């Protein structure tokens, strides 16, 4: 059988498996955006109903060529709430990450691998939001791409790379699982180099220099964007601004709309999207109130304002 025919048969088996087990199929971009067609997607997600005796949905993701991208279990269909062991795979078939989740949060050791399959890092998380640059963790082990040990049991000196392993993002000392002493590196997305001083994981001082040789100082590497007055004020704004769609109210339709948006450098909100499958009228109302939100305080990275994506669950519930 030709390879192309085998791939087509494999993908057909994925989709027609619905007759054996109920499942939802989603087409998704790398940035998390849902799209309508496979040709517009970067990968495919399939969420299957729990096996007999289990309450966990089976989540499988595939690259467009049919190769496995990730495997995991979730407490919910939408949005996903991973539970237990999660495995991610590079396009070349090598392990990318092995992690443990508890109610959608990273908990325990997380193993990251180089594209060649060698162990890169082992971090320890506790109830941490996955994918956030503001998440804290302990660094227990770091190796180079040939397997040589750089950090063992939380102590040593190492280098860290950008997400695509194209350049060295930072180098310095790890002590008791935390950054210590002087760290230097670069962030090509911001076109800056930086120098930071740590003591027992706490930043004492930092400075970044851009391509125009302008240097700024800071004491926090990352600062989250924030609605003026804090998150409680933001949810108060939502509560006062949302108008429950009459048709949904009449039909008793409720749900949670996951809205993702970018907080720009000037605090304005852009690129507002719904990142889960929700009732269209509820989704439209959630997007409307987010679009009309007053400006936020922008996020900061190494003393400079940056564009940051933010996720907000907007709940629609009818009183009993």
mmCIF file of C-alpha atoms in Angstrom:
data_model
loop_
_atom_site.group_PDB
_atom_site.id
_atom_site.type_symbol
_atom_site.label_atom_id
_atom_site.label_comp_id
_atom_site.label_asym_id
_atom_site.label_seq_id
_atom_site.Cartn_x
_atom_site.Cartn_y
_atom_site.Cartn_z
ATOM 1 C CA UNK A 1 0.000 0.000 0.000
ATOM 2 C CA UNK A 2 1.325 3.454 -0.850
ATOM 3 C CA UNK A 3 2.306 5.661 2.082
ATOM 4 C CA UNK A 4 -0.214 8.366 1.114
ATOM 5 C CA UNK A 5 -3.010 5.818 0.971
ATOM 6 C CA UNK A 6 -2.005 4.450 4.366
ATOM 7 C CA UNK A 7 -2.086 7.951 5.892
ATOM 8 C CA UNK A 8 -5.539 8.597 4.426
ATOM 9 C CA UNK A 9 -6.767 5.290 5.821
ATOM 10 C CA UNK A 10 -5.266 6.135 9.225
ATOM 11 C CA UNK A 11 -7.010 9.504 9.396
ATOM 12 C CA UNK A 12 -10.282 7.974 8.242
ATOM 13 C CA UNK A 13 -9.992 5.452 11.063
ATOM 14 C CA UNK A 14 -9.591 8.334 13.507
ATOM 15 C CA UNK A 15 -12.750 10.052 12.316
ATOM 16 C CA UNK A 16 -14.897 6.983 11.732
ATOM 17 C CA UNK A 17 -13.998 5.717 15.207
ATOM 18 C CA UNK A 18 -16.947 7.787 16.352
ATOM 19 C CA UNK A 19 -19.157 4.817 15.587
ATOM 20 C CA UNK A 20 -17.286 2.760 18.173
ATOM 21 C CA UNK A 21 -16.869 5.487 20.778
ATOM 22 C CA UNK A 22 -18.379 8.960 21.072
ATOM 23 C CA UNK A 23 -15.840 11.684 20.431
ATOM 24 C CA UNK A 24 -15.430 15.326 19.508
ATOM 25 C CA UNK A 25 -12.977 16.396 16.796
ATOM 26 C CA UNK A 26 -11.427 19.884 16.781
ATOM 27 C CA UNK A 27 -9.151 21.666 14.308
ATOM 28 C CA UNK A 28 -6.767 24.013 16.138
ATOM 29 C CA UNK A 29 -3.968 26.492 15.386
ATOM 30 C CA UNK A 30 -0.727 26.458 17.376
ATOM 31 C CA UNK A 31 -1.847 29.618 19.191
ATOM 32 C CA UNK A 32 -4.962 27.805 20.478
ATOM 33 C CA UNK A 33 -7.461 29.272 18.020
ATOM 34 C CA UNK A 34 -10.190 26.906 16.821
ATOM 35 C CA UNK A 35 -10.763 26.821 13.060
ATOM 36 C CA UNK A 36 -13.462 25.237 10.938
ATOM 37 C CA UNK A 37 -11.407 23.170 8.504
ATOM 38 C CA UNK A 38 -8.487 20.791 8.737
ATOM 39 C CA UNK A 39 -6.545 22.686 6.060
ATOM 40 C CA UNK A 40 -6.567 25.818 8.256
ATOM 41 C CA UNK A 41 -5.357 23.962 11.368
ATOM 42 C CA UNK A 42 -1.904 23.124 12.719
ATOM 43 C CA UNK A 43 -3.103 20.049 14.590
ATOM 44 C CA UNK A 44 -6.170 17.926 15.315
ATOM 45 C CA UNK A 45 -7.594 17.232 18.768
ATOM 46 C CA UNK A 46 -9.881 14.310 19.492
ATOM 47 C CA UNK A 47 -11.684 14.061 22.825
ATOM 48 C CA UNK A 48 -13.256 10.659 23.480
ATOM 49 C CA UNK A 49 -15.777 9.674 26.123
ATOM 50 C CA UNK A 50 -14.319 7.998 29.247
ATOM 51 C CA UNK A 51 -13.547 4.321 29.245
ATOM 52 C CA UNK A 52 -15.885 2.130 31.263
ATOM 53 C CA UNK A 53 -15.324 2.726 34.968
ATOM 54 C CA UNK A 54 -13.491 6.029 34.440
ATOM 55 C CA UNK A 55 -14.641 9.647 34.697
ATOM 56 C CA UNK A 56 -11.771 10.998 32.581
ATOM 57 C CA UNK A 57 -12.109 11.914 28.911
ATOM 58 C CA UNK A 58 -9.356 10.641 26.602
ATOM 59 C CA UNK A 59 -7.556 13.474 24.790
ATOM 60 C CA UNK A 60 -5.435 12.731 21.728
ATOM 61 C CA UNK A 61 -3.779 15.294 19.477
ATOM 62 C CA UNK A 62 -2.266 14.651 16.056
ATOM 63 C CA UNK A 63 -0.089 16.598 13.668
ATOM 64 C CA UNK A 64 -1.653 16.977 10.231
ATOM 65 C CA UNK A 65 0.474 14.116 8.899
ATOM 66 C CA UNK A 66 -1.248 11.778 11.364
ATOM 67 C CA UNK A 67 1.622 11.505 13.863
ATOM 68 C CA UNK A 68 0.829 11.783 17.570
ATOM 69 C CA UNK A 69 1.300 15.253 19.089
ATOM 70 C CA UNK A 70 0.118 14.599 22.660
ATOM 71 C CA UNK A 71 -1.813 12.190 24.867
ATOM 72 C CA UNK A 72 -3.638 12.917 28.098
ATOM 73 C CA UNK A 73 -6.811 12.676 30.170
ATOM 74 C CA UNK A 74 -9.247 15.448 31.074
ATOM 75 C CA UNK A 75 -11.963 15.996 33.647
ATOM 76 C CA UNK A 76 -13.966 17.964 31.055
ATOM 77 C CA UNK A 77 -14.552 18.009 27.310
ATOM 78 C CA UNK A 78 -14.429 21.801 26.977
ATOM 79 C CA UNK A 79 -12.394 23.546 28.154
ATOM 80 C CA UNK A 80 -9.867 20.818 28.849
ATOM 81 C CA UNK A 81 -8.926 20.200 32.459
ATOM 82 C CA UNK A 82 -6.040 17.771 32.296
ATOM 83 C CA UNK A 83 -5.715 15.177 35.042
ATOM 84 C CA UNK A 84 -2.859 12.721 35.537
ATOM 85 C CA UNK A 85 0.006 12.016 33.156
ATOM 86 C CA UNK A 86 0.307 14.115 29.991
ATOM 87 C CA UNK A 87 2.766 13.298 27.192
ATOM 88 C CA UNK A 88 3.809 15.566 24.323
ATOM 89 C CA UNK A 89 5.783 14.454 21.255
ATOM 90 C CA UNK A 90 7.934 16.290 18.698
ATOM 91 C CA UNK A 91 7.103 16.002 15.022
ATOM 92 C CA UNK A 92 10.087 13.661 14.634
ATOM 93 C CA UNK A 93 8.465 11.226 17.062
ATOM 94 C CA UNK A 94 10.777 11.881 20.037
ATOM 95 C CA UNK A 95 9.462 12.729 23.485
ATOM 96 C CA UNK A 96 8.952 16.440 24.106
ATOM 97 C CA UNK A 97 7.428 16.565 27.595
ATOM 98 C CA UNK A 98 6.060 14.319 30.314
ATOM 99 C CA UNK A 99 4.036 16.125 32.981
ATOM 100 C CA UNK A 100 1.494 15.492 35.731
ATOM 101 C CA UNK A 101 -1.711 17.491 36.135
ATOM 102 C CA UNK A 102 -4.166 17.876 38.993
ATOM 103 C CA UNK A 103 -7.419 19.600 38.018
ATOM 104 C CA UNK A 104 -5.769 21.341 35.086
ATOM 105 C CA UNK A 105 -2.752 22.566 37.042
ATOM 106 C CA UNK A 106 0.819 21.304 36.819
ATOM 107 C CA UNK A 107 1.729 19.388 39.945
ATOM 108 C CA UNK A 108 4.915 17.443 40.615
ATOM 109 C CA UNK A 109 7.831 16.798 38.249
ATOM 110 C CA UNK A 110 7.753 17.927 34.625
ATOM 111 C CA UNK A 111 10.320 16.438 32.256
ATOM 112 C CA UNK A 112 11.308 18.385 29.113
ATOM 113 C CA UNK A 113 13.379 16.869 26.315
ATOM 114 C CA UNK A 114 15.606 18.032 23.494
ATOM 115 C CA UNK A 115 14.382 17.289 19.948
ATOM 116 C CA UNK A 116 16.996 14.499 19.817
ATOM 117 C CA UNK A 117 15.216 12.736 22.703
ATOM 118 C CA UNK A 118 17.783 13.522 25.427
ATOM 119 C CA UNK A 119 16.511 14.825 28.770
ATOM 120 C CA UNK A 120 16.778 18.646 28.921
ATOM 121 C CA UNK A 121 15.247 19.719 32.245
ATOM 122 C CA UNK A 122 13.274 18.458 35.198
ATOM 123 C CA UNK A 123 11.186 21.042 37.044
ATOM 124 C CA UNK A 124 8.979 20.709 40.106
ATOM 125 C CA UNK A 125 5.616 22.501 40.024
ATOM 126 C CA UNK A 126 2.914 22.967 42.625
ATOM 127 C CA UNK A 127 -0.575 23.922 41.459
ATOM 128 C CA UNK A 128 0.841 25.926 38.551
ATOM 129 C CA UNK A 129 -0.896 27.335 35.483
ATOM 130 C CA UNK A 130 0.569 25.612 32.388
ATOM 131 C CA UNK A 131 2.104 27.725 29.648
ATOM 132 C CA UNK A 132 2.240 30.932 31.682
ATOM 133 C CA UNK A 133 5.451 32.954 31.807
ATOM 134 C CA UNK A 134 4.439 33.943 35.338
ATOM 135 C CA UNK A 135 4.404 30.373 36.693
ATOM 136 C CA UNK A 136 6.924 29.543 39.442
ATOM 137 C CA UNK A 137 8.796 26.257 39.771
ATOM 138 C CA UNK A 138 11.876 24.574 41.229
ATOM 139 C CA UNK A 139 14.694 23.521 38.882
ATOM 140 C CA UNK A 140 16.024 20.103 39.881
ATOM 141 C CA UNK A 141 17.971 18.854 36.835
ATOM 142 C CA UNK A 142 19.429 20.325 33.643
ATOM 143 C CA UNK A 143 21.458 18.454 31.007
ATOM 144 C CA UNK A 144 23.064 19.488 27.759
ATOM 145 C CA UNK A 145 21.932 17.980 24.460
ATOM 146 C CA UNK A 146 24.520 15.193 24.652
ATOM 147 C CA UNK A 147 23.382 14.057 28.095
ATOM 148 C CA UNK A 148 26.069 15.736 30.209
ATOM 149 C CA UNK A 149 24.757 16.803 33.627
ATOM 150 C CA UNK A 150 24.817 20.565 34.269
ATOM 151 C CA UNK A 151 22.460 20.806 37.253
ATOM 152 C CA UNK A 152 21.834 17.904 39.623
ATOM 153 C CA UNK A 153 19.445 17.891 42.587
ATOM 154 C CA UNK A 154 18.934 21.630 42.211
ATOM 155 C CA UNK A 155 22.576 22.739 42.076
ATOM 156 C CA UNK A 156 24.963 23.609 39.242
ATOM 157 C CA UNK A 157 25.524 25.989 36.339
ATOM 158 C CA UNK A 158 23.638 25.763 33.064
ATOM 159 C CA UNK A 159 22.245 27.389 29.950
ATOM 160 C CA UNK A 160 18.602 27.639 28.920
ATOM 161 C CA UNK A 161 17.409 27.936 25.317
ATOM 162 C CA UNK A 162 14.455 29.608 23.662
ATOM 163 C CA UNK A 163 11.431 27.393 22.941
ATOM 164 C CA UNK A 164 12.745 26.458 19.485
ATOM 165 C CA UNK A 165 16.343 25.790 20.646
ATOM 166 C CA UNK A 166 17.666 28.453 18.263
ATOM 167 C CA UNK A 167 19.653 30.547 20.731
ATOM 168 C CA UNK A 168 20.777 30.685 24.368
ATOM 169 C CA UNK A 169 18.152 32.604 26.319
ATOM 170 C CA UNK A 170 19.971 32.573 29.649
ATOM 171 C CA UNK A 171 23.005 31.265 31.487
ATOM 172 C CA UNK A 172 23.940 31.238 35.146
ATOM 173 C CA UNK A 173 23.941 29.350 38.452
ATOM 174 C CA UNK A 174 21.210 27.259 40.064
ATOM 175 C CA UNK A 175 21.299 26.849 43.853
ATOM 176 C CA UNK A 176 18.738 24.780 45.758
ATOM 177 C CA UNK A 177 16.493 24.781 42.703
ATOM 178 C CA UNK A 178 16.494 28.577 42.310
ATOM 179 C CA UNK A 179 18.313 31.164 40.207
ATOM 180 C CA UNK A 180 21.354 32.493 42.082
ATOM 181 C CA UNK A 181 24.055 35.052 41.408
ATOM 182 C CA UNK A 182 24.425 36.789 38.041
ATOM 183 C CA UNK A 183 22.400 35.608 35.034
ATOM 184 C CA UNK A 184 22.860 36.909 31.494
ATOM 185 C CA UNK A 185 21.026 36.212 28.271
ATOM 186 C CA UNK A 186 18.931 37.593 25.461
ATOM 187 C CA UNK A 187 15.344 37.737 24.278
ATOM 188 C CA UNK A 188 15.242 37.962 20.493
ATOM 189 C CA UNK A 189 11.487 38.552 20.497
ATOM 190 C CA UNK A 190 12.152 41.863 22.296
ATOM 191 C CA UNK A 191 15.566 42.442 20.682
ATOM 192 C CA UNK A 192 17.238 42.851 24.065
ATOM 193 C CA UNK A 193 20.093 41.484 26.114
ATOM 194 C CA UNK A 194 19.879 41.391 29.896
ATOM 195 C CA UNK A 195 21.789 40.970 33.130
ATOM 196 C CA UNK A 196 20.045 39.958 36.371
ATOM 197 C CA UNK A 197 21.261 39.324 39.906
ATOM 198 C CA UNK A 198 19.508 36.813 42.161
ATOM 199 C CA UNK A 199 19.796 35.732 45.770
ATOM 200 C CA UNK A 200 18.071 32.496 46.803
ATOM 201 C CA UNK A 201 15.699 32.784 43.850
ATOM 202 C CA UNK A 202 14.741 36.399 44.479
ATOM 203 C CA UNK A 203 15.753 39.012 41.936
ATOM 204 C CA UNK A 204 17.838 41.767 43.491
ATOM 205 C CA UNK A 205 18.398 43.820 40.348
ATOM 206 C CA UNK A 206 17.987 43.570 36.614
ATOM 207 C CA UNK A 207 18.785 45.609 33.528
ATOM 208 C CA UNK A 208 17.989 45.097 29.845
ATOM 209 C CA UNK A 209 19.525 46.810 26.843
ATOM 210 C CA UNK A 210 17.876 47.141 23.433
ATOM 211 C CA UNK A 211 19.343 47.553 19.950
ATOM 212 C CA UNK A 212 19.468 51.343 20.353
ATOM 213 C CA UNK A 213 21.660 50.784 23.436
ATOM 214 C CA UNK A 214 18.884 52.049 25.744
ATOM 215 C CA UNK A 215 19.090 50.382 29.152
ATOM 216 C CA UNK A 216 16.245 50.102 31.662
ATOM 217 C CA UNK A 217 16.352 48.687 35.191
ATOM 218 C CA UNK A 218 13.788 46.530 36.996
ATOM 219 C CA UNK A 219 13.318 44.282 40.024
ATOM 220 C CA UNK A 220 10.753 41.853 38.556
ATOM 221 C CA UNK A 221 11.447 39.841 35.432
ATOM 222 C CA UNK A 222 7.755 39.544 34.530
ATOM 223 C CA UNK A 223 4.655 41.507 35.550
ATOM 224 C CA UNK A 224 1.199 40.325 34.507
ATOM 225 C CA UNK A 225 -1.246 42.639 32.738
ATOM 226 C CA UNK A 226 -4.028 43.702 35.081
ATOM 227 C CA UNK A 227 -7.416 45.350 34.909
ATOM 228 C CA UNK A 228 -7.244 48.691 36.714
ATOM 229 C CA UNK A 229 -8.345 48.051 40.269
ATOM 230 C CA UNK A 230 -7.613 44.325 40.112
ATOM 231 C CA UNK A 231 -9.329 41.139 39.034
ATOM 232 C CA UNK A 232 -12.291 41.619 41.394
ATOM 233 C CA UNK A 233 -13.066 44.943 39.743
ATOM 234 C CA UNK A 234 -12.867 43.254 36.346
ATOM 235 C CA UNK A 235 -15.418 40.615 37.283
ATOM 236 C CA UNK A 236 -17.571 43.347 38.782
ATOM 237 C CA UNK A 237 -17.398 45.095 35.408
ATOM 238 C CA UNK A 238 -18.439 41.869 33.657
ATOM 239 C CA UNK A 239 -21.349 41.335 36.040
ATOM 240 C CA UNK A 240 -22.631 44.856 35.474
ATOM 241 C CA UNK A 241 -22.125 44.845 31.700
ATOM 242 C CA UNK A 242 -23.305 41.420 30.515
ATOM 243 C CA UNK A 243 -26.797 41.296 29.008
ATOM 244 C CA UNK A 244 -28.041 37.730 29.028
ATOM 245 C CA UNK A 245 -29.185 36.885 25.470
ATOM 246 C CA UNK A 246 -33.015 36.718 25.615
ATOM 247 C CA UNK A 247 -33.225 33.600 23.471
ATOM 248 C CA UNK A 248 -30.737 31.749 25.707
ATOM 249 C CA UNK A 249 -32.576 32.939 28.794
ATOM 250 C CA UNK A 250 -35.894 31.719 27.422
ATOM 251 C CA UNK A 251 -34.452 28.307 26.500
ATOM 252 C CA UNK A 252 -32.476 27.911 29.724
ATOM 253 C CA UNK A 253 -29.102 27.846 27.951
ATOM 254 C CA UNK A 254 -26.149 28.298 30.302
ATOM 255 C CA UNK A 255 -22.417 27.787 30.002
ATOM 256 C CA UNK A 256 -18.893 29.114 30.282
ATOM 257 C CA UNK A 257 -17.281 30.993 27.401
ATOM 258 C CA UNK A 258 -13.473 30.933 27.422
ATOM 259 C CA UNK A 259 -12.309 34.230 25.949
ATOM 260 C CA UNK A 260 -8.685 34.861 25.015
ATOM 261 C CA UNK A 261 -7.353 38.279 24.071
ATOM 262 C CA UNK A 262 -4.146 40.264 23.814
ATOM 263 C CA UNK A 263 -3.403 43.095 26.225
ATOM 264 C CA UNK A 264 -1.327 45.462 24.105
ATOM 265 C CA UNK A 265 1.542 47.666 25.237
ATOM 266 C CA UNK A 266 -0.838 50.601 25.705
ATOM 267 C CA UNK A 267 -3.289 48.497 27.751
ATOM 268 C CA UNK A 268 -5.897 48.184 24.984
ATOM 269 C CA UNK A 269 -7.455 44.783 24.217
ATOM 270 C CA UNK A 270 -7.104 43.232 20.772
ATOM 271 C CA UNK A 271 -7.422 39.918 18.942
ATOM 272 C CA UNK A 272 -10.393 38.797 21.037
ATOM 273 C CA UNK A 273 -11.360 35.169 20.418
ATOM 274 C CA UNK A 274 -13.477 32.423 21.910
ATOM 275 C CA UNK A 275 -11.230 29.431 22.628
ATOM 276 C CA UNK A 276 -13.894 26.801 23.303
ATOM 277 C CA UNK A 277 -17.060 25.619 21.636
ATOM 278 C CA UNK A 278 -19.883 27.564 23.242
ATOM 279 C CA UNK A 279 -23.373 28.700 22.324
ATOM 280 C CA UNK A 280 -23.000 31.351 19.609
ATOM 281 C CA UNK A 281 -25.165 33.945 21.359
ATOM 282 C CA UNK A 282 -23.379 33.505 24.692
ATOM 283 C CA UNK A 283 -20.022 33.696 22.905
ATOM 284 C CA UNK A 284 -21.013 36.883 21.056
ATOM 285 C CA UNK A 285 -22.083 38.553 24.296
ATOM 286 C CA UNK A 286 -18.858 37.567 26.045
ATOM 287 C CA UNK A 287 -16.798 39.000 23.195
ATOM 288 C CA UNK A 288 -18.874 42.196 23.217
ATOM 289 C CA UNK A 289 -18.243 42.982 26.896
ATOM 290 C CA UNK A 290 -14.532 42.153 26.624
ATOM 291 C CA UNK A 291 -14.237 44.399 23.555
ATOM 292 C CA UNK A 292 -15.839 47.284 25.471
ATOM 293 C CA UNK A 293 -13.641 46.811 28.554
ATOM 294 C CA UNK A 294 -11.693 49.834 29.774
ATOM 295 C CA UNK A 295 -7.942 49.684 29.166
ATOM 296 C CA UNK A 296 -5.761 47.478 31.354
ATOM 297 C CA UNK A 297 -2.344 47.993 32.876
ATOM 298 C CA UNK A 298 0.013 46.349 30.342
ATOM 299 C CA UNK A 299 2.298 43.410 31.087
ATOM 300 C CA UNK A 300 6.024 43.930 31.555
ATOM 301 C CA UNK A 301 8.991 41.748 30.633
ATOM 302 C CA UNK A 302 12.427 42.766 31.853
ATOM 303 C CA UNK A 303 11.354 46.355 32.443
ATOM 304 C CA UNK A 304 9.618 46.808 29.093
ATOM 305 C CA UNK A 305 5.964 46.832 28.138
ATOM 306 C CA UNK A 306 4.961 43.746 26.149
ATOM 307 C CA UNK A 307 1.896 42.348 24.429
ATOM 308 C CA UNK A 308 0.528 39.475 26.518
ATOM 309 C CA UNK A 309 -2.273 37.005 25.781
ATOM 310 C CA UNK A 310 -4.795 36.601 28.576
ATOM 311 C CA UNK A 311 -7.539 34.047 29.178
ATOM 312 C CA UNK A 312 -10.822 34.769 30.958
ATOM 313 C CA UNK A 313 -13.740 32.417 31.650
ATOM 314 C CA UNK A 314 -17.057 34.273 31.269
ATOM 315 C CA UNK A 315 -19.860 32.370 33.030
ATOM 316 C CA UNK A 316 -23.512 32.559 32.087
ATOM 317 C CA UNK A 317 -25.812 31.093 34.737
ATOM 318 C CA UNK A 318 -29.530 31.515 35.295
ATOM 319 C CA UNK A 319 -30.870 31.864 38.811
ATOM 320 C CA UNK A 320 -32.933 28.909 39.983
#
